[in-house]
Short mmCIF file of C-alpha atoms in Angstrom, two decimals:
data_model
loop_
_atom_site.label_atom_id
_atom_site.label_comp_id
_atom_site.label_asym_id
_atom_site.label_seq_id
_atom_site.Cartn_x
_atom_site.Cartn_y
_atom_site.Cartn_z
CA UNK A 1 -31.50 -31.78 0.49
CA UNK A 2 -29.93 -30.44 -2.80
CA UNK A 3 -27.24 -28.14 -2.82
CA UNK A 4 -29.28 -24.92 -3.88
CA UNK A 5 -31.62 -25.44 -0.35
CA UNK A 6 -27.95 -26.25 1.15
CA UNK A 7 -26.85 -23.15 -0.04
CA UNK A 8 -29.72 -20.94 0.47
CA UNK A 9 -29.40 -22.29 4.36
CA UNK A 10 -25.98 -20.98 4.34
CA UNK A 11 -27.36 -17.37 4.37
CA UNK A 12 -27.49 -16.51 8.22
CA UNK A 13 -23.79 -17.73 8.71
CA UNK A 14 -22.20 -16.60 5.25
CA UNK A 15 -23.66 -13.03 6.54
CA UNK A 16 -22.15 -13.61 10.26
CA UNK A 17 -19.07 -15.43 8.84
CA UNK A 18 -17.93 -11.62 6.96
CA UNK A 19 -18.85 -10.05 10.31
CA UNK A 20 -16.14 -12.13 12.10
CA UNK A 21 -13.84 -12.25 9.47
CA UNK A 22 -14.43 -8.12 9.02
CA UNK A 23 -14.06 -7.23 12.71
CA UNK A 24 -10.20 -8.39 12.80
CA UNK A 25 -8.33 -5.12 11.25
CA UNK A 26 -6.48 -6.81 8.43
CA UNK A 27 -5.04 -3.52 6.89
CA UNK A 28 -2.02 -4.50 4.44
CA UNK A 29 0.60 -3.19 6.74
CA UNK A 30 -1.33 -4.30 10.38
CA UNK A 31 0.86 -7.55 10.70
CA UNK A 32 -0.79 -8.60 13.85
CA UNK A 33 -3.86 -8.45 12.42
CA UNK A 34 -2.93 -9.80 9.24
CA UNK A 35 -2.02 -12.81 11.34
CA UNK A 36 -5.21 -13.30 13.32
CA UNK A 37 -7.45 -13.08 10.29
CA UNK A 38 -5.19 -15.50 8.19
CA UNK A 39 -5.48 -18.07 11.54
CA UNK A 40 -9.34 -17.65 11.63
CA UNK A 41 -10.01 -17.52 7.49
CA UNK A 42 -7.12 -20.68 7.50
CA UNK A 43 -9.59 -22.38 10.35
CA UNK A 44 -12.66 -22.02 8.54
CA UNK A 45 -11.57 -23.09 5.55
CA UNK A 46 -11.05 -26.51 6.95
CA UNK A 47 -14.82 -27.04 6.06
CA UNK A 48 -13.73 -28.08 2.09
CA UNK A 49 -11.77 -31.10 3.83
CA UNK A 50 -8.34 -29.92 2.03
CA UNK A 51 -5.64 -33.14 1.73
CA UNK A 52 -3.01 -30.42 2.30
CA UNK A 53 -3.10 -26.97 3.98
CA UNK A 54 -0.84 -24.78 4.98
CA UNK A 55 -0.17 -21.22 6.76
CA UNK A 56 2.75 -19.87 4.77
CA UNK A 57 5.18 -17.18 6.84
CA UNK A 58 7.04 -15.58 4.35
CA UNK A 59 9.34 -14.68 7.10
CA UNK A 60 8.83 -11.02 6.30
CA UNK A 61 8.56 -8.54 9.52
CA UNK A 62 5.97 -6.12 7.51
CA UNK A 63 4.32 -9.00 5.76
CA UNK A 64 0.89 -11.60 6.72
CA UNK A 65 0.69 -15.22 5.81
CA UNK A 66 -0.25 -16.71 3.05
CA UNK A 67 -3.15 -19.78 3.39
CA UNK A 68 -2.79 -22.46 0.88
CA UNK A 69 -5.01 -25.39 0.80
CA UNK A 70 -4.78 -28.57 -2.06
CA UNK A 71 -6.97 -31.60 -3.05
CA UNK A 72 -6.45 -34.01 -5.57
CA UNK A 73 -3.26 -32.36 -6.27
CA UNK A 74 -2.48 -35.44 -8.49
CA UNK A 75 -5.52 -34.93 -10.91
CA UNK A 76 -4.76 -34.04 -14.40
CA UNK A 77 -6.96 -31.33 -14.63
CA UNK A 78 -6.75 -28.61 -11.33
CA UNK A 79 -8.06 -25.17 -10.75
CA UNK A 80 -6.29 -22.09 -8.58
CA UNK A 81 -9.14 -20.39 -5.97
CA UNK A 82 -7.12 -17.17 -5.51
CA UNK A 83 -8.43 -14.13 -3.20
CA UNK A 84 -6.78 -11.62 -0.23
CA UNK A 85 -7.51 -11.45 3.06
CA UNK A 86 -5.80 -7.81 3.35
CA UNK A 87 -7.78 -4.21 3.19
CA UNK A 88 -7.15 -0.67 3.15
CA UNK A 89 -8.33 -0.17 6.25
CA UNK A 90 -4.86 0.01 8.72
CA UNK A 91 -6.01 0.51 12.40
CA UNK A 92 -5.89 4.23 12.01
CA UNK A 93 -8.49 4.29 9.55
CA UNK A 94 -12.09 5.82 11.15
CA UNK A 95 -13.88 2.49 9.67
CA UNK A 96 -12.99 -0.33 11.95
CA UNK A 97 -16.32 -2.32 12.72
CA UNK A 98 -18.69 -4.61 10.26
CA UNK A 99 -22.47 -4.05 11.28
CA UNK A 100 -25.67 -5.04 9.23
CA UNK A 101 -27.66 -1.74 8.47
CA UNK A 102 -31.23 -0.29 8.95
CA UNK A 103 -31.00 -1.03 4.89
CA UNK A 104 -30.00 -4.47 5.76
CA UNK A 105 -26.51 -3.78 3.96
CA UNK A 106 -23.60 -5.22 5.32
CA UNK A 107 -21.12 -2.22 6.05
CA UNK A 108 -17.77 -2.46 7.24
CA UNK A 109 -13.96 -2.43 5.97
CA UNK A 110 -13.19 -5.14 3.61
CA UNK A 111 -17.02 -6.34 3.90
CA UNK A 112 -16.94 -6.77 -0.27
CA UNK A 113 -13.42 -6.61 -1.11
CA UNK A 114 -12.83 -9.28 -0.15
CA UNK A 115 -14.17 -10.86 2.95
CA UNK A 116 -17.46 -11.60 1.24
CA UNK A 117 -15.69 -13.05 -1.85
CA UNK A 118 -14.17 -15.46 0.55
CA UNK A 119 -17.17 -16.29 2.31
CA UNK A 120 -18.55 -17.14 -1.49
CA UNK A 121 -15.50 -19.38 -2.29
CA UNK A 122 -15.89 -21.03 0.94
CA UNK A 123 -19.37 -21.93 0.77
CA UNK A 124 -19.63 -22.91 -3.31
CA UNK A 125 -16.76 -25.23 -2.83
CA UNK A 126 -18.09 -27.15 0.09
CA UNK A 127 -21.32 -27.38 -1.78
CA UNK A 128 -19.44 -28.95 -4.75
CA UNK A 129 -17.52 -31.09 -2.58
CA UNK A 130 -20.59 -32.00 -0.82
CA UNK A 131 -22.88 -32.90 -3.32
CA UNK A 132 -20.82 -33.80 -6.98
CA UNK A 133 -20.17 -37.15 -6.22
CA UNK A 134 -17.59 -37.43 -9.64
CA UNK A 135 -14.84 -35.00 -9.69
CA UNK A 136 -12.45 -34.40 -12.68
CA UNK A 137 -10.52 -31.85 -11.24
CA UNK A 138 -8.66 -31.17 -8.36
CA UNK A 139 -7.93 -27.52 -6.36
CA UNK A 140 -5.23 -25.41 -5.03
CA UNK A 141 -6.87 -22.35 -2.80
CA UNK A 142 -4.14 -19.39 -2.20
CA UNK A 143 -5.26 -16.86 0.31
CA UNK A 144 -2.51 -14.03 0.50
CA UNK A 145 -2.35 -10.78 2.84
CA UNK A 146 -0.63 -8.24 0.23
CA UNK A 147 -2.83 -8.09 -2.77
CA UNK A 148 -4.33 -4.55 -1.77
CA UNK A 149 -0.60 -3.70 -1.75
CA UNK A 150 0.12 -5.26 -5.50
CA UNK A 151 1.20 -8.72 -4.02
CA UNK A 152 4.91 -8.02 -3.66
CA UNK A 153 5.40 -11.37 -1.74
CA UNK A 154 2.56 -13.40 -3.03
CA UNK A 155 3.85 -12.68 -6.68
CA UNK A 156 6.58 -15.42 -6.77
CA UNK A 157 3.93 -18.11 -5.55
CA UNK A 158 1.25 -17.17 -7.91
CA UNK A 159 4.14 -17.08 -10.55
CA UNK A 160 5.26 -20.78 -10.11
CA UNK A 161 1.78 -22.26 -9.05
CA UNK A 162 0.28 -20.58 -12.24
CA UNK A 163 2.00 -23.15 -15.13
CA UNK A 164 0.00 -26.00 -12.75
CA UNK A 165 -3.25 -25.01 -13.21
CA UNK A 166 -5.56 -25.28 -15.94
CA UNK A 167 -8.10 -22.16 -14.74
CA UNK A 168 -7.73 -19.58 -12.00
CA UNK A 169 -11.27 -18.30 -10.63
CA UNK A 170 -10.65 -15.07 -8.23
CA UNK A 171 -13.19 -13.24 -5.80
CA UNK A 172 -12.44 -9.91 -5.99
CA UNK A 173 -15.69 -7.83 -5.98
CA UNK A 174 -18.20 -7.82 -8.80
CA UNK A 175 -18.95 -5.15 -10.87
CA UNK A 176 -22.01 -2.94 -9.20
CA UNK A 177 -24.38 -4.22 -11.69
CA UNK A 178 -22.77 -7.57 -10.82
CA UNK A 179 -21.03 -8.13 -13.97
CA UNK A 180 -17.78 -9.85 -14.61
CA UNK A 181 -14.58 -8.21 -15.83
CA UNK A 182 -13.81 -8.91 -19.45
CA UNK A 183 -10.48 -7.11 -19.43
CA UNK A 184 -8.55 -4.71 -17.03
CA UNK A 185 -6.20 -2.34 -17.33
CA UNK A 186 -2.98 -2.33 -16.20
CA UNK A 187 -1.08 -0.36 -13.06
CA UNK A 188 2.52 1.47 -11.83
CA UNK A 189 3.32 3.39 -9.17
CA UNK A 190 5.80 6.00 -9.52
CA UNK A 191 7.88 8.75 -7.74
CA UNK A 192 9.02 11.84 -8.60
CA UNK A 193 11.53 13.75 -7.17
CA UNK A 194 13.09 17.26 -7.56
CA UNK A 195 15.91 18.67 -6.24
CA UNK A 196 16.57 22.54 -5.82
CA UNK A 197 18.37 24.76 -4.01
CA UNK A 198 17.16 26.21 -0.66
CA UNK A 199 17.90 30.48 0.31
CA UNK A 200 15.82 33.07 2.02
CA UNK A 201 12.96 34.19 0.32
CA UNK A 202 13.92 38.31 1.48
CA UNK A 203 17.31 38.38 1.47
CA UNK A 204 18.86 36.10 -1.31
CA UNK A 205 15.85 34.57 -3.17
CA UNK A 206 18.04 34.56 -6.65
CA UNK A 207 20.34 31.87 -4.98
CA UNK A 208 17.78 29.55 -4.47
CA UNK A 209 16.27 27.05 -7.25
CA UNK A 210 12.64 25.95 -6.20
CA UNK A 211 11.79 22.51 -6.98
CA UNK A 212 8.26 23.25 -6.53
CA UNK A 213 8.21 24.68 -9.85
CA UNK A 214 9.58 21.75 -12.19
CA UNK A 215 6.68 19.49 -10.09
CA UNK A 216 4.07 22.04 -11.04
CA UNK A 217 5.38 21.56 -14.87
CA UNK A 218 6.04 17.95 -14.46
CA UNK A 219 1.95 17.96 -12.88
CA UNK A 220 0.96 19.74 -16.21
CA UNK A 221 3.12 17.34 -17.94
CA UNK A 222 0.60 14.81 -17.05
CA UNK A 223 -2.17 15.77 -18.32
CA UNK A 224 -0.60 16.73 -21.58
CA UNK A 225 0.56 12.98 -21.77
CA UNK A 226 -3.31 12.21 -20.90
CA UNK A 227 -4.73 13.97 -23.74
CA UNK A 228 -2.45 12.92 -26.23
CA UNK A 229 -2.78 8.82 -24.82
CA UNK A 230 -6.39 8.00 -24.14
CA UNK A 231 -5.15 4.54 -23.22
CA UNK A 232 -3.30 6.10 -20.85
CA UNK A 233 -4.16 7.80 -17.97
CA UNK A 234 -1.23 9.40 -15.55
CA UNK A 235 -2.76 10.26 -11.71
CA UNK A 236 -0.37 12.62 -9.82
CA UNK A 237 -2.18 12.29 -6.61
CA UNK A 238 -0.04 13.05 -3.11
CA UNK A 239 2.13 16.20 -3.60
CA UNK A 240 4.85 17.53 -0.56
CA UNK A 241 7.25 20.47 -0.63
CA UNK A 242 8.45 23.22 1.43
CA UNK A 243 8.50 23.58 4.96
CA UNK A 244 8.88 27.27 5.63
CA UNK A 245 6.89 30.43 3.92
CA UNK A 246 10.38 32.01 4.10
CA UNK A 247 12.21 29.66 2.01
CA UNK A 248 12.84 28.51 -1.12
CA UNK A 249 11.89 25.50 -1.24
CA UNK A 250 14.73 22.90 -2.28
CA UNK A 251 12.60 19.06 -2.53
CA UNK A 252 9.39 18.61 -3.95
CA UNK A 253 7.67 15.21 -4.54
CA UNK A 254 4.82 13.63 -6.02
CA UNK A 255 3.42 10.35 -6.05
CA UNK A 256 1.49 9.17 -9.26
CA UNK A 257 0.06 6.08 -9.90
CA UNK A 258 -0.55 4.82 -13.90
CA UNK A 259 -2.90 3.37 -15.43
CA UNK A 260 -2.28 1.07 -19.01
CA UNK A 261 -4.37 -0.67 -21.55
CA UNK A 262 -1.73 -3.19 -23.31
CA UNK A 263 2.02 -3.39 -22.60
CA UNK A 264 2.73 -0.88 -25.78
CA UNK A 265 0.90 1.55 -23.34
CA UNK A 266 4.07 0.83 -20.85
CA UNK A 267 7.05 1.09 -22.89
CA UNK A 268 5.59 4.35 -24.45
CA UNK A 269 4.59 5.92 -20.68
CA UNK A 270 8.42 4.84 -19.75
CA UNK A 271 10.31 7.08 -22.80
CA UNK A 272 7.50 9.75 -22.59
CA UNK A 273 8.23 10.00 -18.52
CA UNK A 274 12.35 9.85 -19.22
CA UNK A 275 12.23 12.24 -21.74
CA UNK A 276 10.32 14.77 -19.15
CA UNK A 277 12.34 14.04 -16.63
CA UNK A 278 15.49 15.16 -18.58
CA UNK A 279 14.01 17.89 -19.77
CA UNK A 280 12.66 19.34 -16.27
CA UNK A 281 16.09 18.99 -15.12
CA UNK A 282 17.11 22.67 -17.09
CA UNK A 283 20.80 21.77 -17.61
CA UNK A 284 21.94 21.80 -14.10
CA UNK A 285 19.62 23.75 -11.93
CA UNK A 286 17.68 21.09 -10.78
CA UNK A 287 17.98 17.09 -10.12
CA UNK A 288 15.50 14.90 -10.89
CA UNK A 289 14.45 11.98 -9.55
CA UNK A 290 11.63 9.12 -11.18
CA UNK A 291 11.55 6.04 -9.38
CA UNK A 292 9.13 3.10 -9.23
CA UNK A 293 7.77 0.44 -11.34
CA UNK A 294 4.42 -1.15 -13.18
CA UNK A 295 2.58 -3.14 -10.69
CA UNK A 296 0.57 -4.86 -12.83
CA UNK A 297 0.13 -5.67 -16.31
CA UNK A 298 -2.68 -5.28 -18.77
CA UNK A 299 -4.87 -8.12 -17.88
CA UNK A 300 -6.36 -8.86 -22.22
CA UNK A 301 -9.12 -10.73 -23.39
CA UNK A 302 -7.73 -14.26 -25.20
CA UNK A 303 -9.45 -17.28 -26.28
CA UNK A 304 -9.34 -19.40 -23.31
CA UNK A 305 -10.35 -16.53 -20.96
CA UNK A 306 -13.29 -16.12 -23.30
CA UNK A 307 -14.18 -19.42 -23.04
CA UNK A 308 -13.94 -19.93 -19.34
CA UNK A 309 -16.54 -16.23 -19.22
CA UNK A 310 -18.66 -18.53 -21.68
CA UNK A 311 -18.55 -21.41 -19.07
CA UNK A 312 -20.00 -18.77 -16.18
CA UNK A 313 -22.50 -17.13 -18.30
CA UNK A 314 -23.86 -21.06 -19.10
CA UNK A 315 -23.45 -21.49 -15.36
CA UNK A 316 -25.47 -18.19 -14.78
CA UNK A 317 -28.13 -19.46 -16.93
CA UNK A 318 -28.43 -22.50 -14.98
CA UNK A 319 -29.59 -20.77 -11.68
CA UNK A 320 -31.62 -18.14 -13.49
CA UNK A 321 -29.87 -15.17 -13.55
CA UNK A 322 -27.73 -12.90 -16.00
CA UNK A 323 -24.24 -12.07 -16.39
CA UNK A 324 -22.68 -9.55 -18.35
CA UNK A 325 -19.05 -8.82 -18.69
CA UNK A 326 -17.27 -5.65 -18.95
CA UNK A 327 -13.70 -3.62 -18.93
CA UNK A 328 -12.87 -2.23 -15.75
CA UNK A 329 -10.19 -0.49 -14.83
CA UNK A 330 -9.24 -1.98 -11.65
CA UNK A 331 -6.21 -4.76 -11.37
CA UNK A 332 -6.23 -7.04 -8.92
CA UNK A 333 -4.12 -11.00 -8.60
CA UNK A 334 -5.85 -11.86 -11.48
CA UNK A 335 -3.87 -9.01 -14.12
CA UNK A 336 -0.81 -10.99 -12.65
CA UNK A 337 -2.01 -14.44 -12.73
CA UNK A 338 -2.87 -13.65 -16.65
CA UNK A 339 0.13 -12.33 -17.07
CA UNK A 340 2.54 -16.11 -15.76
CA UNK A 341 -0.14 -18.07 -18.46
CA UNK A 342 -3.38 -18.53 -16.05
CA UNK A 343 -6.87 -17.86 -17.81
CA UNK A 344 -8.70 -16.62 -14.97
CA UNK A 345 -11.99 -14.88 -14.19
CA UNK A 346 -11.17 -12.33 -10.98
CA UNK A 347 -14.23 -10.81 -9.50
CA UNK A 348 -16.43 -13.89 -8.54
CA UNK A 349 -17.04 -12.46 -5.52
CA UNK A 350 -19.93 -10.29 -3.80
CA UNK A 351 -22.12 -7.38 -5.08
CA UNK A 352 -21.60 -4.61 -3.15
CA UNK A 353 -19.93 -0.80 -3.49
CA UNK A 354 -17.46 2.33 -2.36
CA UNK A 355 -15.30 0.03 -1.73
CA UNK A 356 -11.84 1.54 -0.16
CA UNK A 357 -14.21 3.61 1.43
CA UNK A 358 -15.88 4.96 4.23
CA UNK A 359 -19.13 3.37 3.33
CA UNK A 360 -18.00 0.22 1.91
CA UNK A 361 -20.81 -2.12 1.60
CA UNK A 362 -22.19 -5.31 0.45
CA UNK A 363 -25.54 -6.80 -0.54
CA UNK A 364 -26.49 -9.75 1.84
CA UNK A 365 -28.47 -11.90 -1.01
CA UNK A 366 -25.48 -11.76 -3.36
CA UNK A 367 -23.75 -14.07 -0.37
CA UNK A 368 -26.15 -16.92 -1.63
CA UNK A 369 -26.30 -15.90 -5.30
CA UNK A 370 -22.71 -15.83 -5.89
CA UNK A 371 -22.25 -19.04 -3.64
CA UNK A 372 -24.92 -20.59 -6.32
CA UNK A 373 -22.99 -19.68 -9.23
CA UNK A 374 -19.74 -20.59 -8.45
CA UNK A 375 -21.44 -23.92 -7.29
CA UNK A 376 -23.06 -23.82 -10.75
CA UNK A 377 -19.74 -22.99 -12.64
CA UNK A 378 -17.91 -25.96 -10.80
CA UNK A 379 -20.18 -28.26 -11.70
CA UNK A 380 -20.09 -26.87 -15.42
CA UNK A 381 -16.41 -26.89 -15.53
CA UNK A 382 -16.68 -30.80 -13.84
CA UNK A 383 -18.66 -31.85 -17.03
CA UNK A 384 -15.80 -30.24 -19.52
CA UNK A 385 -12.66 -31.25 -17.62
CA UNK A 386 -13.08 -34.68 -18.25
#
């Protein structure tokens, strides 16, 4: 048998293996769940026959583990296999079971982002371990359970594990027309916070100061910084003020999230945002608060990323099929991993769509496609890492 029948039998149980794996609720902030998918994702990865493995705790009560598995840690030349096992999805969320369609589609929370990238990771490594009989690299695999959540636990490993490896390959999602991402933009999430003065709206409105109304500037603000940035692009998305008709209202907030091209992008965002929020305080009248922080950096095109999307599209060619790359503006572990000196590609992983979504879905046949090319890629990469 050679690997591509191998891997083309692998079809029923790559589709049944995301059922499983998607039927435990492994929302970000669902520890308990967190920990039963890590136990049975940590189990079946067993199949690559790791020399080390290991189901990290970060001892962190609102926090999953983190699956690590090595081989050949000694080679000279080693790769990082980086994904998430966490969702969107908590257990409140209406979407809670993975079901094949009428359409055949695979539907279901976390069905393509990421359970089916895992799926693909798990099944093109076995077939390289399987069936390359010389191998010039070794592997680290890290599995964590915050990524959906910007990896605020997960960072430090990928951080010190990064200067290790030679490559990173990630499975987040691929594009919908199945291409890879060439660059991605970068991501902060922000608060903002304004502080008035409460009174009765009949009897003494003049005493009151209502923060509603430097948010509705600071909202306006935003798109003013969005037309005159178009590298920029500044998403006030959850507002909350007021609690009675009757009175002024004395907090408003809003939640934004940012996204950024290069890191000039940042430092300009950061004195354009400071400079507002001094100026919406109006001497005295009100306080303002902006809090939070850039998630994620500008993830660039460089030579040695380039390189590695060269070794893919070869790879591609190989098993017959094309592959484009593309900006997107999604970040993922791979903007991060970029960022601590990893060349990486990121979205390896399934074909599929609306995903964070009620209808979240993913194509069965790219299961064996995108098992086939990371198989294909390995076995590329095995010829130039000698």
């Amino acid at each position: 048998m050679t690997a591509t029948e191998w891997i083309q039998a692998q079809r029923a149980e790559l589709i049944q293996q995301v059922l499983a794996w998607s039927n435990i609720n492994s929302g970000s902030r669902n520890v308990p769940g967190l920990n039963s998918a890590a136990k049975a994702i940590y189990a079946d990865f067993q199949a690559t026959e790791p020399e080390f493995s290991e189901l990290l705790d970060p001892d962190k009560k609102d926090s999953g583990p983190i699956a690590i598995f090595r081989k050949r840690n000694r080679a000279a030349q080693r790769l990082l296999f980086f994904g998430h096992l966490d969702t969107v999805y908590g257990p409140e969320h209406p979407l809670q079971e993975a079901v094949v369609a009428a359409n055949r589609h695979v539907l279901g929370p976390g069905v393509c982002d990421m359970k089916g990238g895992l799926a693909i990771l798990l099944c093109g490594l076995s077939a390289f371990e399987r069936f390359v009989p010389g191998k010039n690299f070794g592997w680290t695999i890290i599995i964590n359970s915050d990524e959906e959540i910007g990896s605020p636990i997960s960072s430090e490993l990928f951080e010190s594990e990064a200067g290790k490896h030679r490559f990173g390959l990630g499975f987040e999602p691929a594009l919908e027309d199945g291409s890879l991402a060439s660059t991605r933009k970068g991501s902060g999430t922000f608060t903002f916070k304004a502080h008035g003065k409460a009174a009765h709206s009949g009897r003494n409105p003049a005493a009151g100061r209502n923060a509603l109304v430097p948010l509705a500037q600071f909202i306006l603000a935003c798109q003013r910084l969005n037309a005159e940035r178009p590298t920029v692009f500044v998403n006030p998305a959850i507002v909350a003020g007021g609690e009675a008709t009757n009175v002024v209202p004395d907090l408003a907030i809003c939640q934004l999230n940012v996204r950024t091209t290069s890191r000039e992008d940042e430092g300009w965002l950061q004195r354009e945002m400071e400079q507002l929020r001094v100026s919406l305080q109006d001497g005295d009248r009100y306080r303002i608060e902006l809090t939070g922080q850039f998630t994620a950096p500008p993830k660039v095109m460089n030579p040695e990323i380039s390189w590695l999307l060269t070794q893919a599209q070869r790879a591609a060619a190989e098993i017959g099929i094309e592959l484009d790359a593309k900006p997107t503006g999604g970040t993922c572990d791979g903007n991060r991993l970029a960022e601590y000196g990893l060349p990486n590609l990121d979205n390896l992983g399934a074909r599929g769509g609306a995903i964070h979504s009620e209808n979240e879905f993913l194509i069965p046949e790219s299961l064996v496609e995108r098992s086939q090319l990371l198989f294909a890629l390995l076995r590329v990469l095995n010829e130039q890492l000698r």
